[in-house]
Amino acid sequence: MRILRSTGVIRSVLPLMIVVLTMAANTAHAEDIKIGVILSYSGPFADNGRQIQNGIDLYMKQHGDTVAGKKIVLLKRDDTGPVPDVAKRLAQELVTRDKVNFLAGFVFTPNALAAAEVSAEAKVPMVIMNAATSIITTKSPYIVRVSFTLPQVTVPLAQWAAAHGIKQVYMMTSDYGPGHDAAGAFEKAFTAAGGQIVGKVSMPLMSPDFAAYVQKVADAKPQAVFLFVPAGQQPTALMKTFAEQGLTRSGLKILATGDVTDDAVLQSMGDAALGAITSHHYSYVHDSPENKAFVKAYVAAFKDIRPAFNAVGGYDGMAAIYQALAAVKGDVSDPDKIMAAFKGMTIDSPRGPITIDPATRDVVQTVYIRRVEKVDGEIVNVEFDKVPNVKDPGKAK
Ligand code: PHB
């Protein structure tokens, strides 16, 4: 009797059970969240791409590959270096064919600008993990940047130099967006503080002949130089040229953005970099428990490689995406809701807390003034001064 009755119950609830089970199955197989990652994985700037990818991978290793019940899938594409046509084609394919929910990565400004058109047209949120020309975030309302901008790190350095007895500077910067931004910001802030620019040169982005430019600096005999070249192989070549031509020994002060004393290559620069004063948002010896944990995990995961600022860009970019996805509960159907989640967001970065300016979608952060020193036999960027809460001055016109 009891058995018959329960069989009857089962029969009557069976259709409902099937519906519930089918729904559960659908949720488990709900569409993955796809992130199209465009980086320079090959070519002369492959190390920058590798650092960003390591940062992304470390974040996912520590936080898992699901957010709000959805699986995160990376679709990695190699732009091979500063080649905007390739970056644009890759972004188009990722958006139209692969239907990615996010674009992310971007070592280079020209590539980010090319992909920005795709982001704006298709309304695809795009997370900039390095590219640092001020204007990038204005090119699509769907762009957010977690890295830095050249004016953001340059203005504090120019002001520091003027306040510390440096009166005459010669500027050497790469002839493309970030170099123009760095030179423009340095000249404006330094001259406003009473300094004088005694010479400047804009060097080709690819394969510049540093010896010829450094000779010009030697002839001009300035008190200091201000340098920006993109991180990668060029900083070592540039710093070694200064040392070889005897300029560093002659007392010339070297000022640069932290790209030039990138932690990834600083050790291999050797003593040529010692004494250089730079400004940046991240040093791998930044003294905080968060950074110590980050460095430990990074070195353990990728063996003997130091995390550099690019790695932090990748790590924080993923943190931003995970936070935004949690805020929209994994529902990626409305890009405006995702962008609303990015705006005003705070991230506990290894560099210290950063926020996303809701008005510009650009990163607001502490900028550190550092000196290259040898500490326990290691050549590192020692932070000794800082300016908190720096917004991109490039947009405060
Ligand atoms: C850029 O192209 O925006 C860029 C590349 C490398 C850097 C900084 C900026 O180190």
PDB file of N, CA and C in Angstrom, residues 207-274:
ATOM      1  N   SER A 207      64.250  49.453 -33.913  1.00  0.00           N
ATOM      2  CA  SER A 207      65.704  49.463 -34.109  1.00  0.00           C
ATOM      3  C   SER A 207      66.347  50.844 -34.151  1.00  0.00           C
ATOM      4  N   PRO A 208      66.172  51.638 -33.132  1.00  0.00           N
ATOM      5  CA  PRO A 208      66.858  52.940 -33.138  1.00  0.00           C
ATOM      6  C   PRO A 208      68.365  52.754 -32.916  1.00  0.00           C
ATOM      7  N   ASP A 209      69.174  53.635 -33.525  1.00  0.00           N
ATOM      8  CA  ASP A 209      70.621  53.588 -33.327  1.00  0.00           C
ATOM      9  C   ASP A 209      70.955  54.505 -32.153  1.00  0.00           C
ATOM     10  N   PHE A 210      70.987  53.930 -30.964  1.00  0.00           N
ATOM     11  CA  PHE A 210      71.158  54.762 -29.764  1.00  0.00           C
ATOM     12  C   PHE A 210      72.504  55.477 -29.730  1.00  0.00           C
ATOM     13  N   ALA A 211      73.555  54.857 -30.323  1.00  0.00           N
ATOM     14  CA  ALA A 211      74.897  55.455 -30.233  1.00  0.00           C
ATOM     15  C   ALA A 211      74.891  56.877 -30.801  1.00  0.00           C
ATOM     16  N   ALA A 212      74.232  57.045 -31.933  1.00  0.00           N
ATOM     17  CA  ALA A 212      74.202  58.363 -32.586  1.00  0.00           C
ATOM     18  C   ALA A 212      73.475  59.384 -31.702  1.00  0.00           C
ATOM     19  N   TYR A 213      72.371  58.968 -31.082  1.00  0.00           N
ATOM     20  CA  TYR A 213      71.594  59.896 -30.243  1.00  0.00           C
ATOM     21  C   TYR A 213      72.335  60.229 -28.952  1.00  0.00           C
ATOM     22  N   VAL A 214      72.973  59.215 -28.382  1.00  0.00           N
ATOM     23  CA  VAL A 214      73.692  59.440 -27.120  1.00  0.00           C
ATOM     24  C   VAL A 214      74.878  60.382 -27.369  1.00  0.00           C
ATOM     25  N   GLN A 215      75.495  60.277 -28.541  1.00  0.00           N
ATOM     26  CA  GLN A 215      76.588  61.193 -28.902  1.00  0.00           C
ATOM     27  C   GLN A 215      76.090  62.644 -28.902  1.00  0.00           C
ATOM     28  N   LYS A 216      74.883  62.833 -29.430  1.00  0.00           N
ATOM     29  CA  LYS A 216      74.305  64.194 -29.457  1.00  0.00           C
ATOM     30  C   LYS A 216      74.110  64.730 -28.037  1.00  0.00           C
ATOM     31  N   VAL A 217      73.681  63.834 -27.145  1.00  0.00           N
ATOM     32  CA  VAL A 217      73.501  64.244 -25.748  1.00  0.00           C
ATOM     33  C   VAL A 217      74.858  64.630 -25.160  1.00  0.00           C
ATOM     34  N   ALA A 218      75.874  63.821 -25.465  1.00  0.00           N
ATOM     35  CA  ALA A 218      77.222  64.101 -24.941  1.00  0.00           C
ATOM     36  C   ALA A 218      77.671  65.491 -25.396  1.00  0.00           C
ATOM     37  N   ASP A 219      77.410  65.809 -26.659  1.00  0.00           N
ATOM     38  CA  ASP A 219      77.823  67.119 -27.204  1.00  0.00           C
ATOM     39  C   ASP A 219      77.079  68.258 -26.504  1.00  0.00           C
ATOM     40  N   ALA A 220      75.802  68.025 -26.159  1.00  0.00           N
ATOM     41  CA  ALA A 220      74.980  69.094 -25.561  1.00  0.00           C
ATOM     42  C   ALA A 220      75.315  69.309 -24.070  1.00  0.00           C
ATOM     43  N   LYS A 221      75.997  68.334 -23.462  1.00  0.00           N
ATOM     44  CA  LYS A 221      76.396  68.407 -22.035  1.00  0.00           C
ATOM     45  C   LYS A 221      75.273  68.883 -21.090  1.00  0.00           C
ATOM     46  N   PRO A 222      74.127  68.240 -21.137  1.00  0.00           N
ATOM     47  CA  PRO A 222      73.054  68.652 -20.215  1.00  0.00           C
ATOM     48  C   PRO A 222      73.352  68.139 -18.803  1.00  0.00           C
ATOM     49  N   GLN A 223      72.594  68.659 -17.849  1.00  0.00           N
ATOM     50  CA  GLN A 223      72.749  68.182 -16.465  1.00  0.00           C
ATOM     51  C   GLN A 223      72.115  66.793 -16.308  1.00  0.00           C
ATOM     52  N   ALA A 224      71.006  66.572 -17.044  1.00  0.00           N
ATOM     53  CA  ALA A 224      70.276  65.300 -16.933  1.00  0.00           C
ATOM     54  C   ALA A 224      69.609  64.961 -18.267  1.00  0.00           C
ATOM     55  N   VAL A 225      69.315  63.669 -18.444  1.00  0.00           N
ATOM     56  CA  VAL A 225      68.484  63.257 -19.581  1.00  0.00           C
ATOM     57  C   VAL A 225      67.179  62.702 -19.028  1.00  0.00           C
ATOM     58  N   PHE A 226      66.117  62.844 -19.820  1.00  0.00           N
ATOM     59  CA  PHE A 226      64.856  62.161 -19.506  1.00  0.00           C
ATOM     60  C   PHE A 226      64.602  61.168 -20.632  1.00  0.00           C
ATOM     61  N   LEU A 227      64.353  59.902 -20.278  1.00  0.00           N
ATOM     62  CA  LEU A 227      64.223  58.838 -21.279  1.00  0.00           C
ATOM     63  C   LEU A 227      62.879  58.128 -21.214  1.00  0.00           C
ATOM     64  N   PHE A 228      62.332  57.842 -22.385  1.00  0.00           N
ATOM     65  CA  PHE A 228      61.283  56.814 -22.491  1.00  0.00           C
ATOM     66  C   PHE A 228      61.542  55.991 -23.748  1.00  0.00           C
ATOM     67  N   VAL A 229      61.718  54.704 -23.579  1.00  0.00           N
ATOM     68  CA  VAL A 229      61.618  53.736 -24.681  1.00  0.00           C
ATOM     69  C   VAL A 229      60.762  52.594 -24.144  1.00  0.00           C
ATOM     70  N   PRO A 230      60.060  51.875 -25.032  1.00  0.00           N
ATOM     71  CA  PRO A 230      59.209  50.805 -24.510  1.00  0.00           C
ATOM     72  C   PRO A 230      60.025  49.702 -23.847  1.00  0.00           C
ATOM     73  N   ALA A 231      59.465  49.130 -22.801  1.00  0.00           N
ATOM     74  CA  ALA A 231      60.098  47.989 -22.134  1.00  0.00           C
ATOM     75  C   ALA A 231      60.336  46.884 -23.162  1.00  0.00           C
ATOM     76  N   GLY A 232      61.331  46.066 -22.896  1.00  0.00           N
ATOM     77  CA  GLY A 232      61.707  45.003 -23.831  1.00  0.00           C
ATOM     78  C   GLY A 232      63.227  44.989 -23.912  1.00  0.00           C
ATOM     79  N   GLN A 233      63.745  44.929 -25.143  1.00  0.00           N
ATOM     80  CA  GLN A 233      65.205  44.859 -25.274  1.00  0.00           C
ATOM     81  C   GLN A 233      65.870  46.228 -25.363  1.00  0.00           C
ATOM     82  N   GLN A 234      65.103  47.268 -25.758  1.00  0.00           N
ATOM     83  CA  GLN A 234      65.730  48.568 -25.998  1.00  0.00           C
ATOM     84  C   GLN A 234      66.325  49.225 -24.740  1.00  0.00           C
ATOM     85  N   PRO A 235      65.638  49.145 -23.578  1.00  0.00           N
ATOM     86  CA  PRO A 235      66.210  49.812 -22.407  1.00  0.00           C
ATOM     87  C   PRO A 235      67.643  49.380 -22.092  1.00  0.00           C
ATOM     88  N   THR A 236      67.937  48.072 -22.198  1.00  0.00           N
ATOM     89  CA  THR A 236      69.292  47.605 -21.890  1.00  0.00           C
ATOM     90  C   THR A 236      70.291  48.200 -22.875  1.00  0.00           C
ATOM     91  N   ALA A 237      69.932  48.179 -24.165  1.00  0.00           N
ATOM     92  CA  ALA A 237      70.826  48.741 -25.186  1.00  0.00           C
ATOM     93  C   ALA A 237      71.077  50.223 -24.917  1.00  0.00           C
ATOM     94  N   LEU A 238      70.023  50.943 -24.571  1.00  0.00           N
ATOM     95  CA  LEU A 238      70.149  52.387 -24.335  1.00  0.00           C
ATOM     96  C   LEU A 238      71.027  52.678 -23.115  1.00  0.00           C
ATOM     97  N   MET A 239      70.764  52.007 -22.013  1.00  0.00           N
ATOM     98  CA  MET A 239      71.527  52.259 -20.786  1.00  0.00           C
ATOM     99  C   MET A 239      72.989  51.851 -20.963  1.00  0.00           C
ATOM    100  N   LYS A 240      73.222  50.770 -21.688  1.00  0.00           N
ATOM    101  CA  LYS A 240      74.610  50.342 -21.905  1.00  0.00           C
ATOM    102  C   LYS A 240      75.343  51.349 -22.783  1.00  0.00           C
ATOM    103  N   THR A 241      74.626  51.965 -23.722  1.00  0.00           N
ATOM    104  CA  THR A 241      75.268  52.972 -24.584  1.00  0.00           C
ATOM    105  C   THR A 241      75.704  54.175 -23.742  1.00  0.00           C
ATOM    106  N   PHE A 242      74.862  54.601 -22.813  1.00  0.00           N
ATOM    107  CA  PHE A 242      75.243  55.711 -21.920  1.00  0.00           C
ATOM    108  C   PHE A 242      76.505  55.354 -21.134  1.00  0.00           C
ATOM    109  N   ALA A 243      76.534  54.127 -20.624  1.00  0.00           N
ATOM    110  CA  ALA A 243      77.689  53.709 -19.814  1.00  0.00           C
ATOM    111  C   ALA A 243      78.938  53.614 -20.689  1.00  0.00           C
ATOM    112  N   GLU A 244      78.797  52.993 -21.881  1.00  0.00           N
ATOM    113  CA  GLU A 244      79.955  52.796 -22.769  1.00  0.00           C
ATOM    114  C   GLU A 244      80.561  54.127 -23.199  1.00  0.00           C
ATOM    115  N   GLN A 245      79.707  55.104 -23.427  1.00  0.00           N
ATOM    116  CA  GLN A 245      80.222  56.404 -23.884  1.00  0.00           C
ATOM    117  C   GLN A 245      80.678  57.268 -22.700  1.00  0.00           C
ATOM    118  N   GLY A 246      80.699  56.688 -21.525  1.00  0.00           N
ATOM    119  CA  GLY A 246      81.264  57.362 -20.357  1.00  0.00           C
ATOM    120  C   GLY A 246      80.381  58.436 -19.755  1.00  0.00           C
ATOM    121  N   LEU A 247      79.135  58.529 -20.216  1.00  0.00           N
ATOM    122  CA  LEU A 247      78.275  59.627 -19.754  1.00  0.00           C
ATOM    123  C   LEU A 247      77.825  59.444 -18.304  1.00  0.00           C
ATOM    124  N   THR A 248      77.531  58.200 -17.943  1.00  0.00           N
ATOM    125  CA  THR A 248      77.050  57.979 -16.578  1.00  0.00           C
ATOM    126  C   THR A 248      78.168  58.322 -15.592  1.00  0.00           C
ATOM    127  N   ARG A 249      79.407  57.923 -15.952  1.00  0.00           N
ATOM    128  CA  ARG A 249      80.556  58.210 -15.087  1.00  0.00           C
ATOM    129  C   ARG A 249      80.826  59.709 -14.981  1.00  0.00           C
ATOM    130  N   SER A 250      80.527  60.445 -16.073  1.00  0.00           N
ATOM    131  CA  SER A 250      80.824  61.884 -16.078  1.00  0.00           C
ATOM    132  C   SER A 250      79.839  62.677 -15.214  1.00  0.00           C
ATOM    133  N   GLY A 251      78.863  61.991 -14.617  1.00  0.00           N
ATOM    134  CA  GLY A 251      77.961  62.677 -13.682  1.00  0.00           C
ATOM    135  C   GLY A 251      76.607  63.038 -14.279  1.00  0.00           C
ATOM    136  N   LEU A 252      76.380  62.655 -15.542  1.00  0.00           N
ATOM    137  CA  LEU A 252      75.061  62.916 -16.148  1.00  0.00           C
ATOM    138  C   LEU A 252      73.994  62.162 -15.356  1.00  0.00           C
ATOM    139  N   LYS A 253      72.934  62.872 -14.983  1.00  0.00           N
ATOM    140  CA  LYS A 253      71.851  62.211 -14.232  1.00  0.00           C
ATOM    141  C   LYS A 253      70.882  61.577 -15.212  1.00  0.00           C
ATOM    142  N   ILE A 254      70.467  60.368 -14.916  1.00  0.00           N
ATOM    143  CA  ILE A 254      69.482  59.710 -15.790  1.00  0.00           C
ATOM    144  C   ILE A 254      68.127  59.702 -15.100  1.00  0.00           C
ATOM    145  N   LEU A 255      67.158  60.315 -15.785  1.00  0.00           N
ATOM    146  CA  LEU A 255      65.753  60.292 -15.340  1.00  0.00           C
ATOM    147  C   LEU A 255      64.989  59.508 -16.401  1.00  0.00           C
ATOM    148  N   ALA A 256      64.061  58.684 -15.985  1.00  0.00           N
ATOM    149  CA  ALA A 256      63.316  57.891 -16.974  1.00  0.00           C
ATOM    150  C   ALA A 256      62.010  57.413 -16.373  1.00  0.00           C
ATOM    151  N   THR A 257      61.104  57.007 -17.243  1.00  0.00           N
ATOM    152  CA  THR A 257      59.943  56.291 -16.722  1.00  0.00           C
ATOM    153  C   THR A 257      60.405  54.861 -16.401  1.00  0.00           C
ATOM    154  N   GLY A 258      59.665  54.166 -15.565  1.00  0.00           N
ATOM    155  CA  GLY A 258      60.065  52.833 -15.121  1.00  0.00           C
ATOM    156  C   GLY A 258      60.144  51.800 -16.231  1.00  0.00           C
ATOM    157  N   ASP A 259      59.628  52.137 -17.409  1.00  0.00           N
ATOM    158  CA  ASP A 259      59.748  51.220 -18.554  1.00  0.00           C
ATOM    159  C   ASP A 259      61.221  50.937 -18.847  1.00  0.00           C
ATOM    160  N   VAL A 260      62.063  51.970 -18.618  1.00  0.00           N
ATOM    161  CA  VAL A 260      63.485  51.881 -18.968  1.00  0.00           C
ATOM    162  C   VAL A 260      64.258  51.039 -17.954  1.00  0.00           C
ATOM    163  N   THR A 261      63.780  50.994 -16.714  1.00  0.00           N
ATOM    164  CA  THR A 261      64.446  50.138 -15.718  1.00  0.00           C
ATOM    165  C   THR A 261      63.492  49.001 -15.313  1.00  0.00           C
ATOM    166  N   ASP A 262      62.813  48.480 -16.320  1.00  0.00           N
ATOM    167  CA  ASP A 262      61.870  47.364 -16.173  1.00  0.00           C
ATOM    168  C   ASP A 262      62.513  46.240 -15.355  1.00  0.00           C
ATOM    169  N   ASP A 263      61.839  45.814 -14.315  1.00  0.00           N
ATOM    170  CA  ASP A 263      62.382  44.762 -13.451  1.00  0.00           C
ATOM    171  C   ASP A 263      62.768  43.498 -14.212  1.00  0.00           C
ATOM    172  N   ALA A 264      62.086  43.244 -15.326  1.00  0.00           N
ATOM    173  CA  ALA A 264      62.351  42.012 -16.078  1.00  0.00           C
ATOM    174  C   ALA A 264      63.772  41.991 -16.633  1.00  0.00           C
ATOM    175  N   VAL A 265      64.343  43.174 -16.912  1.00  0.00           N
ATOM    176  CA  VAL A 265      65.671  43.197 -17.545  1.00  0.00           C
ATOM    177  C   VAL A 265      66.724  43.935 -16.723  1.00  0.00           C
ATOM    178  N   LEU A 266      66.325  44.497 -15.607  1.00  0.00           N
ATOM    179  CA  LEU A 266      67.232  45.359 -14.836  1.00  0.00           C
ATOM    180  C   LEU A 266      68.510  44.638 -14.423  1.00  0.00           C
ATOM    181  N   GLN A 267      68.367  43.398 -14.021  1.00  0.00           N
ATOM    182  CA  GLN A 267      69.533  42.638 -13.568  1.00  0.00           C
ATOM    183  C   GLN A 267      70.556  42.499 -14.701  1.00  0.00           C
ATOM    184  N   SER A 268      70.051  42.276 -15.932  1.00  0.00           N
ATOM    185  CA  SER A 268      70.976  42.077 -17.053  1.00  0.00           C
ATOM    186  C   SER A 268      71.588  43.398 -17.534  1.00  0.00           C
ATOM    187  N   MET A 269      71.043  44.529 -17.104  1.00  0.00           N
ATOM    188  CA  MET A 269      71.645  45.823 -17.460  1.00  0.00           C
ATOM    189  C   MET A 269      72.957  46.023 -16.715  1.00  0.00           C
ATOM    190  N   GLY A 270      73.054  45.347 -15.585  1.00  0.00           N
ATOM    191  CA  GLY A 270      74.269  45.475 -14.788  1.00  0.00           C
ATOM    192  C   GLY A 270      74.388  46.858 -14.180  1.00  0.00           C
ATOM    193  N   ASP A 271      75.626  47.245 -13.899  1.00  0.00           N
ATOM    194  CA  ASP A 271      75.860  48.492 -13.182  1.00  0.00           C
ATOM    195  C   ASP A 271      75.495  49.731 -14.000  1.00  0.00           C
ATOM    196  N   ALA A 272      75.262  49.545 -15.306  1.00  0.00           N
ATOM    197  CA  ALA A 272      74.949  50.691 -16.178  1.00  0.00           C
ATOM    198  C   ALA A 272      73.740  51.471 -15.674  1.00  0.00           C
ATOM    199  N   ALA A 273      72.843  50.796 -14.992  1.00  0.00           N
ATOM    200  CA  ALA A 273      71.597  51.458 -14.582  1.00  0.00           C
ATOM    201  C   ALA A 273      71.691  52.081 -13.190  1.00  0.00           C
ATOM    202  N   LEU A 274      72.739  51.759 -12.447  1.00  0.00           N
ATOM    203  CA  LEU A 274      72.810  52.213 -11.044  1.00  0.00           C
ATOM    204  C   LEU A 274      72.698  53.733 -10.939  1.00  0.00           C
TER     205      LEU A 274
END
